[in-house]
Short mmCIF file of N, CA and C in Angstrom, two decimals:
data_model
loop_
_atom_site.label_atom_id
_atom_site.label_comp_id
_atom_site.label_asym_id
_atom_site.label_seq_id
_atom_site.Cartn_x
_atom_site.Cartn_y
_atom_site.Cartn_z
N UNK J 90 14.95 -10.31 -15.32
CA UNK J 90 14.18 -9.92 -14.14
C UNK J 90 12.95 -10.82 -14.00
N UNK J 91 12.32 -10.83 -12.93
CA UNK J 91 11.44 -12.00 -12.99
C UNK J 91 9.98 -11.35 -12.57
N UNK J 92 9.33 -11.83 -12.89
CA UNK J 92 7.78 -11.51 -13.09
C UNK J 92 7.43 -10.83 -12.09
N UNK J 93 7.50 -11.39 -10.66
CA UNK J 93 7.00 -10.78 -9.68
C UNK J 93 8.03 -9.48 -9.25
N UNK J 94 9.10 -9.35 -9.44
CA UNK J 94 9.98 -7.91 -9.33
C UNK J 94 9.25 -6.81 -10.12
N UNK J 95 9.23 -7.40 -11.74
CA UNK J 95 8.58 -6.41 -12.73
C UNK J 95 7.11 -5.70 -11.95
N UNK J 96 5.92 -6.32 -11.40
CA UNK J 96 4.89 -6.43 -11.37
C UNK J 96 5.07 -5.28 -9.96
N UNK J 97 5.71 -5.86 -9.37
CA UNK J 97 6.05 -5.24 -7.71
C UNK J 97 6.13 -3.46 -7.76
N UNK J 98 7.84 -3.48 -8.93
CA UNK J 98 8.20 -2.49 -9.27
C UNK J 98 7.50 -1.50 -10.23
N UNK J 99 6.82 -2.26 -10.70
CA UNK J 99 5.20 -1.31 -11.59
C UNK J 99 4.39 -0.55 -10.47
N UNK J 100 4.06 -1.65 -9.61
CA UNK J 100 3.23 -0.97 -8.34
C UNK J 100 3.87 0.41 -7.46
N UNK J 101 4.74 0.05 -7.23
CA UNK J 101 5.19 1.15 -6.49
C UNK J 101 5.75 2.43 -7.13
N UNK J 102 6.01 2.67 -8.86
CA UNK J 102 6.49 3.33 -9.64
C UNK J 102 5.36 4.00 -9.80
N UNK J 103 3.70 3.15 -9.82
CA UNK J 103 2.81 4.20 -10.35
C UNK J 103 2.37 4.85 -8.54
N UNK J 104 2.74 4.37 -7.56
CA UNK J 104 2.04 4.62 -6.12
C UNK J 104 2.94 5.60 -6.07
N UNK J 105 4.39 6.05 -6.50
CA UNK J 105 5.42 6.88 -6.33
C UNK J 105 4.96 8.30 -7.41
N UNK J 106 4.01 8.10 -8.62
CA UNK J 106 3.90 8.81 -9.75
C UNK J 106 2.23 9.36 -9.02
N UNK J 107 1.96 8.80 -8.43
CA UNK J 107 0.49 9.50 -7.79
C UNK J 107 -0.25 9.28 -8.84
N UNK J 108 -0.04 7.83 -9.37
CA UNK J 108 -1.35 7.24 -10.66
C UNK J 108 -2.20 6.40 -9.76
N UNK J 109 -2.76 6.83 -8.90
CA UNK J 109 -3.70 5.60 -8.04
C UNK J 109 -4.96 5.43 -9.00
N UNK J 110 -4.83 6.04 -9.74
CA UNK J 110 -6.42 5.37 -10.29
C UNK J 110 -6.11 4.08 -11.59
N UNK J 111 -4.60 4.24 -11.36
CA UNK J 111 -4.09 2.98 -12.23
C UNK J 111 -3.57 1.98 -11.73
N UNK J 112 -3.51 1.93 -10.12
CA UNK J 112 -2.73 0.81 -9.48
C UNK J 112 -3.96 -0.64 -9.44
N UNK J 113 -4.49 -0.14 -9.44
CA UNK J 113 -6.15 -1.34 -8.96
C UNK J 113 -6.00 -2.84 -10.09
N UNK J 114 -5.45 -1.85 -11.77
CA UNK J 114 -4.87 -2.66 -12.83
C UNK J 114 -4.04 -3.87 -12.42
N UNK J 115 -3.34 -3.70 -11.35
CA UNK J 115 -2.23 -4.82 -11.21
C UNK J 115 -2.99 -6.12 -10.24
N UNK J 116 -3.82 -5.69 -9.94
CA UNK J 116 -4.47 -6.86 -8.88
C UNK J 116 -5.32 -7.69 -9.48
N UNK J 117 -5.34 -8.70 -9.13
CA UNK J 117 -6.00 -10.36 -9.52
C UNK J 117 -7.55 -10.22 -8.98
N UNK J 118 -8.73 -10.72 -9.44
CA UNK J 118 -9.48 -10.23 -9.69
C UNK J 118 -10.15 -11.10 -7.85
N UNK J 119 -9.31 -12.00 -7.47
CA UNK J 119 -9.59 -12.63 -5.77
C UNK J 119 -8.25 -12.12 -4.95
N UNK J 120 -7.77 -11.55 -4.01
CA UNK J 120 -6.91 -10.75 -3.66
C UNK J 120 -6.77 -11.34 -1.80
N UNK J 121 -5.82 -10.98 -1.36
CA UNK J 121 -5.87 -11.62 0.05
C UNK J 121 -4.71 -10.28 0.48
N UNK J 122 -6.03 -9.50 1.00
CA UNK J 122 -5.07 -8.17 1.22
C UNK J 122 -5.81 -7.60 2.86
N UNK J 123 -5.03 -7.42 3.45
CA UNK J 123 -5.65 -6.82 4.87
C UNK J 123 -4.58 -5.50 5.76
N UNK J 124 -5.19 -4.40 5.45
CA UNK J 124 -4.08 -3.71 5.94
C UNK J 124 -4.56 -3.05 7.68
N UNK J 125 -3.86 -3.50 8.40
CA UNK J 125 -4.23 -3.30 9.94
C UNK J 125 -3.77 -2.26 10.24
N UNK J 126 -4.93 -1.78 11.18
CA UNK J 126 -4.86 -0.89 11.73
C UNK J 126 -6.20 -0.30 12.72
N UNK J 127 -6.46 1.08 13.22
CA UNK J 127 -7.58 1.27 14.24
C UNK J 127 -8.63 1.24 13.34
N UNK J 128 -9.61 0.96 13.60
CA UNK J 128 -11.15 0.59 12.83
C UNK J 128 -11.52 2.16 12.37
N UNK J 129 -11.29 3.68 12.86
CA UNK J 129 -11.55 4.71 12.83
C UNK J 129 -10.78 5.17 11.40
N UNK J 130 -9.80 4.88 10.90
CA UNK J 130 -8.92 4.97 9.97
C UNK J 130 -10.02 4.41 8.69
N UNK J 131 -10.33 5.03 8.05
CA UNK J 131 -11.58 4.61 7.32
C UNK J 131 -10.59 3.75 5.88
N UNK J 132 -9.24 3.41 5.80
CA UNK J 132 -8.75 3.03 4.83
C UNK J 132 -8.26 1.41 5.08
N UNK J 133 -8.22 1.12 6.35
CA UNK J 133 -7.76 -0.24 6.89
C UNK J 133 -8.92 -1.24 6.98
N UNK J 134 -8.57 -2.60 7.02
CA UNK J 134 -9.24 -3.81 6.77
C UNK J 134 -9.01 -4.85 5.88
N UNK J 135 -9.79 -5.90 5.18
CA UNK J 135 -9.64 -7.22 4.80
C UNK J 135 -10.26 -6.13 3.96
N UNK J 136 -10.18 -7.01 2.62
CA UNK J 136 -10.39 -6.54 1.17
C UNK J 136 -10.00 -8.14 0.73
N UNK J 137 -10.81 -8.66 -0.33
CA UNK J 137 -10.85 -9.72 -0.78
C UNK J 137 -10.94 -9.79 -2.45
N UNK J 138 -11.38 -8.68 -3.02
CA UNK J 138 -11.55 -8.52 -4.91
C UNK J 138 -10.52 -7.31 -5.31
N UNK J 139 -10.09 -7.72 -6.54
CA UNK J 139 -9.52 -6.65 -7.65
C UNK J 139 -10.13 -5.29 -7.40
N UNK J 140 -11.17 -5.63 -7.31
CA UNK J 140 -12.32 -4.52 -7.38
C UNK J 140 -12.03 -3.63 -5.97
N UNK J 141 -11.77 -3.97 -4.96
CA UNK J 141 -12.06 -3.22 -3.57
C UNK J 141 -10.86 -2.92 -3.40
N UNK J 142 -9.57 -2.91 -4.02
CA UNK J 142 -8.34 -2.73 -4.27
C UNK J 142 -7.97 -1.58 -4.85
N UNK J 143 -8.88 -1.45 -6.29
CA UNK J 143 -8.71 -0.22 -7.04
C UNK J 143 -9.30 0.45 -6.51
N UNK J 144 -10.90 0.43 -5.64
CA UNK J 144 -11.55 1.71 -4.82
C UNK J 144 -10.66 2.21 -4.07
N UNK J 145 -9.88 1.13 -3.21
CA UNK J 145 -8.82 1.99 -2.12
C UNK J 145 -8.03 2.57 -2.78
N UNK J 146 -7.38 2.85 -3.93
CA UNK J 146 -6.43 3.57 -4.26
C UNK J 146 -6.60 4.87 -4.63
N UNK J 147 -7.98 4.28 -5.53
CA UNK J 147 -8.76 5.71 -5.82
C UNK J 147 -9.37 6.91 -5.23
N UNK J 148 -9.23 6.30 -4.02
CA UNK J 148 -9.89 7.04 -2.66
C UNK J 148 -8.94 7.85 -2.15
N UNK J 149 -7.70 6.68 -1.84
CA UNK J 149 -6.85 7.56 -1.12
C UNK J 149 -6.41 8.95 -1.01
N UNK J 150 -6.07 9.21 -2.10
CA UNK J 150 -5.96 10.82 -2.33
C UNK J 150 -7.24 11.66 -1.95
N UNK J 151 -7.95 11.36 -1.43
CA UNK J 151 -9.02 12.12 -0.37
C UNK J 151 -9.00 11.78 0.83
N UNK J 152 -8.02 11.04 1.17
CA UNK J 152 -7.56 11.28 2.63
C UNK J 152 -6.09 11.47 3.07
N UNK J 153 -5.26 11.00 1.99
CA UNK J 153 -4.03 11.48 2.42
C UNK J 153 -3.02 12.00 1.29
N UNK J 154 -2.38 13.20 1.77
CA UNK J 154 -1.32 13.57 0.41
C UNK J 154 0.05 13.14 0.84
N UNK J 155 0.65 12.43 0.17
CA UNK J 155 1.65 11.34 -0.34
C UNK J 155 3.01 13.08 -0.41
N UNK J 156 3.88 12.69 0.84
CA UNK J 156 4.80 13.82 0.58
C UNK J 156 6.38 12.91 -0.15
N UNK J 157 6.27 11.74 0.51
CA UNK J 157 7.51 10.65 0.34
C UNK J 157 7.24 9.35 0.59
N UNK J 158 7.54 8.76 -0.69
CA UNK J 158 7.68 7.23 -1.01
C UNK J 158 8.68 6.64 -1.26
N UNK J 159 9.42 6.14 -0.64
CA UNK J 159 11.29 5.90 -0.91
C UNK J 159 11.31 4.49 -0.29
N UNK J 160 11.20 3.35 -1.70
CA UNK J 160 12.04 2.05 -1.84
C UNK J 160 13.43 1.56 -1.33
N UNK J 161 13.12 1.08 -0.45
CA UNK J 161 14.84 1.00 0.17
C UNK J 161 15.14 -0.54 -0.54
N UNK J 162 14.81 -0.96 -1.11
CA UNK J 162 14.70 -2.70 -1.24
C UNK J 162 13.85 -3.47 -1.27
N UNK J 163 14.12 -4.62 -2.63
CA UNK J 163 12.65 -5.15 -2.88
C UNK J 163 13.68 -6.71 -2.92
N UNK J 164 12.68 -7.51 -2.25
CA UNK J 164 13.45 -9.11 -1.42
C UNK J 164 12.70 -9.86 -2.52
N UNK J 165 12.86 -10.83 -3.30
CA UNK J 165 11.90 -11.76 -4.06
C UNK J 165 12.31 -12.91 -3.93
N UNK J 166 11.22 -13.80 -3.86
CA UNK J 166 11.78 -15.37 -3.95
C UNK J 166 10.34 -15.96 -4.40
N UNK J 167 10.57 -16.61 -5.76
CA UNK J 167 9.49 -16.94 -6.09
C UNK J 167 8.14 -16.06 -6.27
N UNK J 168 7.28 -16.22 -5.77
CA UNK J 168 5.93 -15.28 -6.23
C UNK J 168 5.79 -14.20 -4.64
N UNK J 169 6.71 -14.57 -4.03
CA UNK J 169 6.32 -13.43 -2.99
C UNK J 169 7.56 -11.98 -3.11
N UNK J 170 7.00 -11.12 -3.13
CA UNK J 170 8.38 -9.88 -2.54
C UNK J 170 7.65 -9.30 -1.27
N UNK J 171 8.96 -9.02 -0.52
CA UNK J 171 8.71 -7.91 0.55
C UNK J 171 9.87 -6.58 -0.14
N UNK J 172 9.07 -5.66 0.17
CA UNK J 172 9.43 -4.21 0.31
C UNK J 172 9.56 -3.46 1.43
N UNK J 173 10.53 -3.25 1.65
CA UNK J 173 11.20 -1.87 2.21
C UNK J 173 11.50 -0.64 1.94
N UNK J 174 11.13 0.17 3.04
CA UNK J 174 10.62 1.61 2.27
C UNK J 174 10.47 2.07 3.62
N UNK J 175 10.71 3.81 3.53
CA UNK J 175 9.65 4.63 3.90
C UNK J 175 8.97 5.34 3.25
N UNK J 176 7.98 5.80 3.81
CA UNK J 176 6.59 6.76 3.44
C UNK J 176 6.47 8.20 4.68
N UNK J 177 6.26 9.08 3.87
CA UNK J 177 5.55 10.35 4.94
C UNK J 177 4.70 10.68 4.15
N UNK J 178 3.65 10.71 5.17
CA UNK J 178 1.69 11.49 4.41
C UNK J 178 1.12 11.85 5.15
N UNK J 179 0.73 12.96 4.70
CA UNK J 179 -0.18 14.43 5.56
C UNK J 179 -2.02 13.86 5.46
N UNK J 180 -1.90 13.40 6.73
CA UNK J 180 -3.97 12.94 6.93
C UNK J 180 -4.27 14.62 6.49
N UNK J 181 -5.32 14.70 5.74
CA UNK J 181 -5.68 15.56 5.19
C UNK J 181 -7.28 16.03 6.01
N UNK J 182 -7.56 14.91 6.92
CA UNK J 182 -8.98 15.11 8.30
C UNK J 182 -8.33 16.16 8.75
N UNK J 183 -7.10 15.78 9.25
CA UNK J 183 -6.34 16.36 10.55
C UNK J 183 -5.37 17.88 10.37
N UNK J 184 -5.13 16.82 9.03
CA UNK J 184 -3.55 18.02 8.76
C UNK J 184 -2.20 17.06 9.40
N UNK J 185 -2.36 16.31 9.85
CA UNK J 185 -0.99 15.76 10.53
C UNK J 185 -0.60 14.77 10.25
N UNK J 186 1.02 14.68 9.70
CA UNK J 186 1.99 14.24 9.33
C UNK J 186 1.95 12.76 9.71
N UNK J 187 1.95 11.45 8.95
CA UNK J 187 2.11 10.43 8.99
C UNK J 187 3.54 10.32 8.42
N UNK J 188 4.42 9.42 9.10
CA UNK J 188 5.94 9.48 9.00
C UNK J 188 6.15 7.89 9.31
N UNK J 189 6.81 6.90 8.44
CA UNK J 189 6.68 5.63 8.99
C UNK J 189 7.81 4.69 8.40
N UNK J 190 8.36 3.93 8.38
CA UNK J 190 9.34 3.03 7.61
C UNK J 190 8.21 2.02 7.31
N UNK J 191 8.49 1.33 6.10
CA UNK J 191 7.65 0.05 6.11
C UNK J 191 7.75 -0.98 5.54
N UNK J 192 7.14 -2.04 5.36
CA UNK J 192 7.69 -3.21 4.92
C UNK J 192 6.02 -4.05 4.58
N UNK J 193 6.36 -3.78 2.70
CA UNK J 193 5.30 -4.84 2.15
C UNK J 193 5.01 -6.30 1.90
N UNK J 194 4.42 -6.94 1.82
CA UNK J 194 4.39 -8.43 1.43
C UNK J 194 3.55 -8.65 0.48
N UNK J 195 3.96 -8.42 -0.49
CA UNK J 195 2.98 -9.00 -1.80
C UNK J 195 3.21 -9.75 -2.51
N UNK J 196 2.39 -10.90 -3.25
CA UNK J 196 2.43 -11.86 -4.07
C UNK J 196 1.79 -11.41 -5.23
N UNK J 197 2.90 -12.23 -6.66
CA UNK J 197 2.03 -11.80 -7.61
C UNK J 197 1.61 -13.61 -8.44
N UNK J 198 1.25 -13.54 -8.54
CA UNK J 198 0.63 -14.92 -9.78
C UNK J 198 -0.35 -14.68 -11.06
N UNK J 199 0.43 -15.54 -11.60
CA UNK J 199 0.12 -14.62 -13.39
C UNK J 199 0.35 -13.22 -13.98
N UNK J 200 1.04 -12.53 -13.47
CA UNK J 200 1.51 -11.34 -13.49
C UNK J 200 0.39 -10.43 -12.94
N UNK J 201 -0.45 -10.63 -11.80
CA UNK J 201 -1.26 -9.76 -11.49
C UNK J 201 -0.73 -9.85 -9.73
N UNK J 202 -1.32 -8.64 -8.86
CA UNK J 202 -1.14 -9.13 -7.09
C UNK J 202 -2.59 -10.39 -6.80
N UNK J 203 -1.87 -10.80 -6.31
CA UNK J 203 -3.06 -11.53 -4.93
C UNK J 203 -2.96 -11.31 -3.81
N UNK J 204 -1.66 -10.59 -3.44
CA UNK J 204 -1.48 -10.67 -1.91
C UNK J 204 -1.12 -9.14 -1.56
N UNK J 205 -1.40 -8.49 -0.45
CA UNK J 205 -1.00 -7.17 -0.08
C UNK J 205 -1.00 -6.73 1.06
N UNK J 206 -0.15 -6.88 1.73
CA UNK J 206 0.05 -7.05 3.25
C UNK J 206 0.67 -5.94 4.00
N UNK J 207 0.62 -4.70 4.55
CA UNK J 207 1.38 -3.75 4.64
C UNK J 207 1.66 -3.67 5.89
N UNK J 208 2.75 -3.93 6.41
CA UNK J 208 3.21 -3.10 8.06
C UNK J 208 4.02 -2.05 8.16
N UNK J 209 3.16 -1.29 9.20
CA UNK J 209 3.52 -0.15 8.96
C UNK J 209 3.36 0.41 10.54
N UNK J 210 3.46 1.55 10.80
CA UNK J 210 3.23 2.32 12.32
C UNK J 210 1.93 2.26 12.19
N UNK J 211 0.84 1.22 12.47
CA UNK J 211 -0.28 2.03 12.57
C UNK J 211 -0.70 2.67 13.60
N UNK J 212 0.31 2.69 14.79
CA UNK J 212 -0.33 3.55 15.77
C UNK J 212 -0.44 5.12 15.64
N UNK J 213 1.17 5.31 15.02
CA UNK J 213 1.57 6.92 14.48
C UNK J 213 0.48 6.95 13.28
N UNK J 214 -0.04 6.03 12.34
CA UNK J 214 -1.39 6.36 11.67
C UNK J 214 -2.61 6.57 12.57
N UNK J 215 -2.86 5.95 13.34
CA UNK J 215 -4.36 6.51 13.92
C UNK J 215 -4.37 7.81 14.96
N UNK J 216 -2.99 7.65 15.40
CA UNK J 216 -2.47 9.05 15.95
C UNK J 216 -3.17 10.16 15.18
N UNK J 217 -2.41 10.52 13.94
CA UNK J 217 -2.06 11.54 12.83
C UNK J 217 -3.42 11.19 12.67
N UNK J 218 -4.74 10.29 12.40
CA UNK J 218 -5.83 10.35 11.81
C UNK J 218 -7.11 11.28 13.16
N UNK J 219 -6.39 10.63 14.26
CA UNK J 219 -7.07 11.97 15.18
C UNK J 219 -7.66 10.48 15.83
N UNK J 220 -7.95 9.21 15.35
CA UNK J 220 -8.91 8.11 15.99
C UNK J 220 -8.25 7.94 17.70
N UNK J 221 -6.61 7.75 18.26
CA UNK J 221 -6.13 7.79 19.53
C UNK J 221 -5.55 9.40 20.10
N UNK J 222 -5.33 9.11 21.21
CA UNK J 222 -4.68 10.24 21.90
C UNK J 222 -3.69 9.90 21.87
#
């Protein structure tokens, strides 16, 4: 198996186990991670350190509870994988159901991430966060 599968499949095993205060471990200490979405969504944006990586994870579980995380396929070539998956999570502001298929892009080098790229519905996220009508 090759480095970046192992590293990938760590990530999403502990994001699936609800260890977020251990996922931050896998990231490279300069990171090129931006997850888009409405500015009101207090979890989206550019993030650039190891460091602002593990806060988001650690956080998360104070804004959303994680009902389903289901890996449909992990693509690798060289230091990049994309992931396929869906996710459903209850905004915990609102109460309402985030429901989404998605597809990651992460790079790992040296066995840590640098890269973390997530697309996802963010409209059905800022929906469910209460930020659109």
């Amino acid at each position: 198996m090759s480095e970046t599968r192992d590293v990938v499949e760590e990530f999403f095993r502990r994001a699936g186990a609800g260890e977020f205060d251990r996922i931050g471990e896998l990231f490279a200490d300069e990171v090129d991670w931006d997850v888009y979405g409405a500015d009101e969504v207090p979890w989206t944006g550019r993030r650039t350190t190891g460091a602002e990586a593990a806060e988001f994870f650690r956080s998360l579980p104070g804004h959303l509870r994680a009902e389903e995380l289901t890996v449909r396929r992990v693509l690798v070539e060289g230091p990049d994988a994309v992931v396929l998956g869906y996710m459903r999570q209850r905004v915990l502001a609102t109460g309402e159901l985030f429901a989404t298929p998605f597809a990651f892009h992460l790079t790992v080098e040296d066995g840590r991430i640098t890269r973390y790229i997530p697309h996802e519905d963010s409209l059905a996220l800022a929906r469910a966060y209460g930020a659109v009508a």
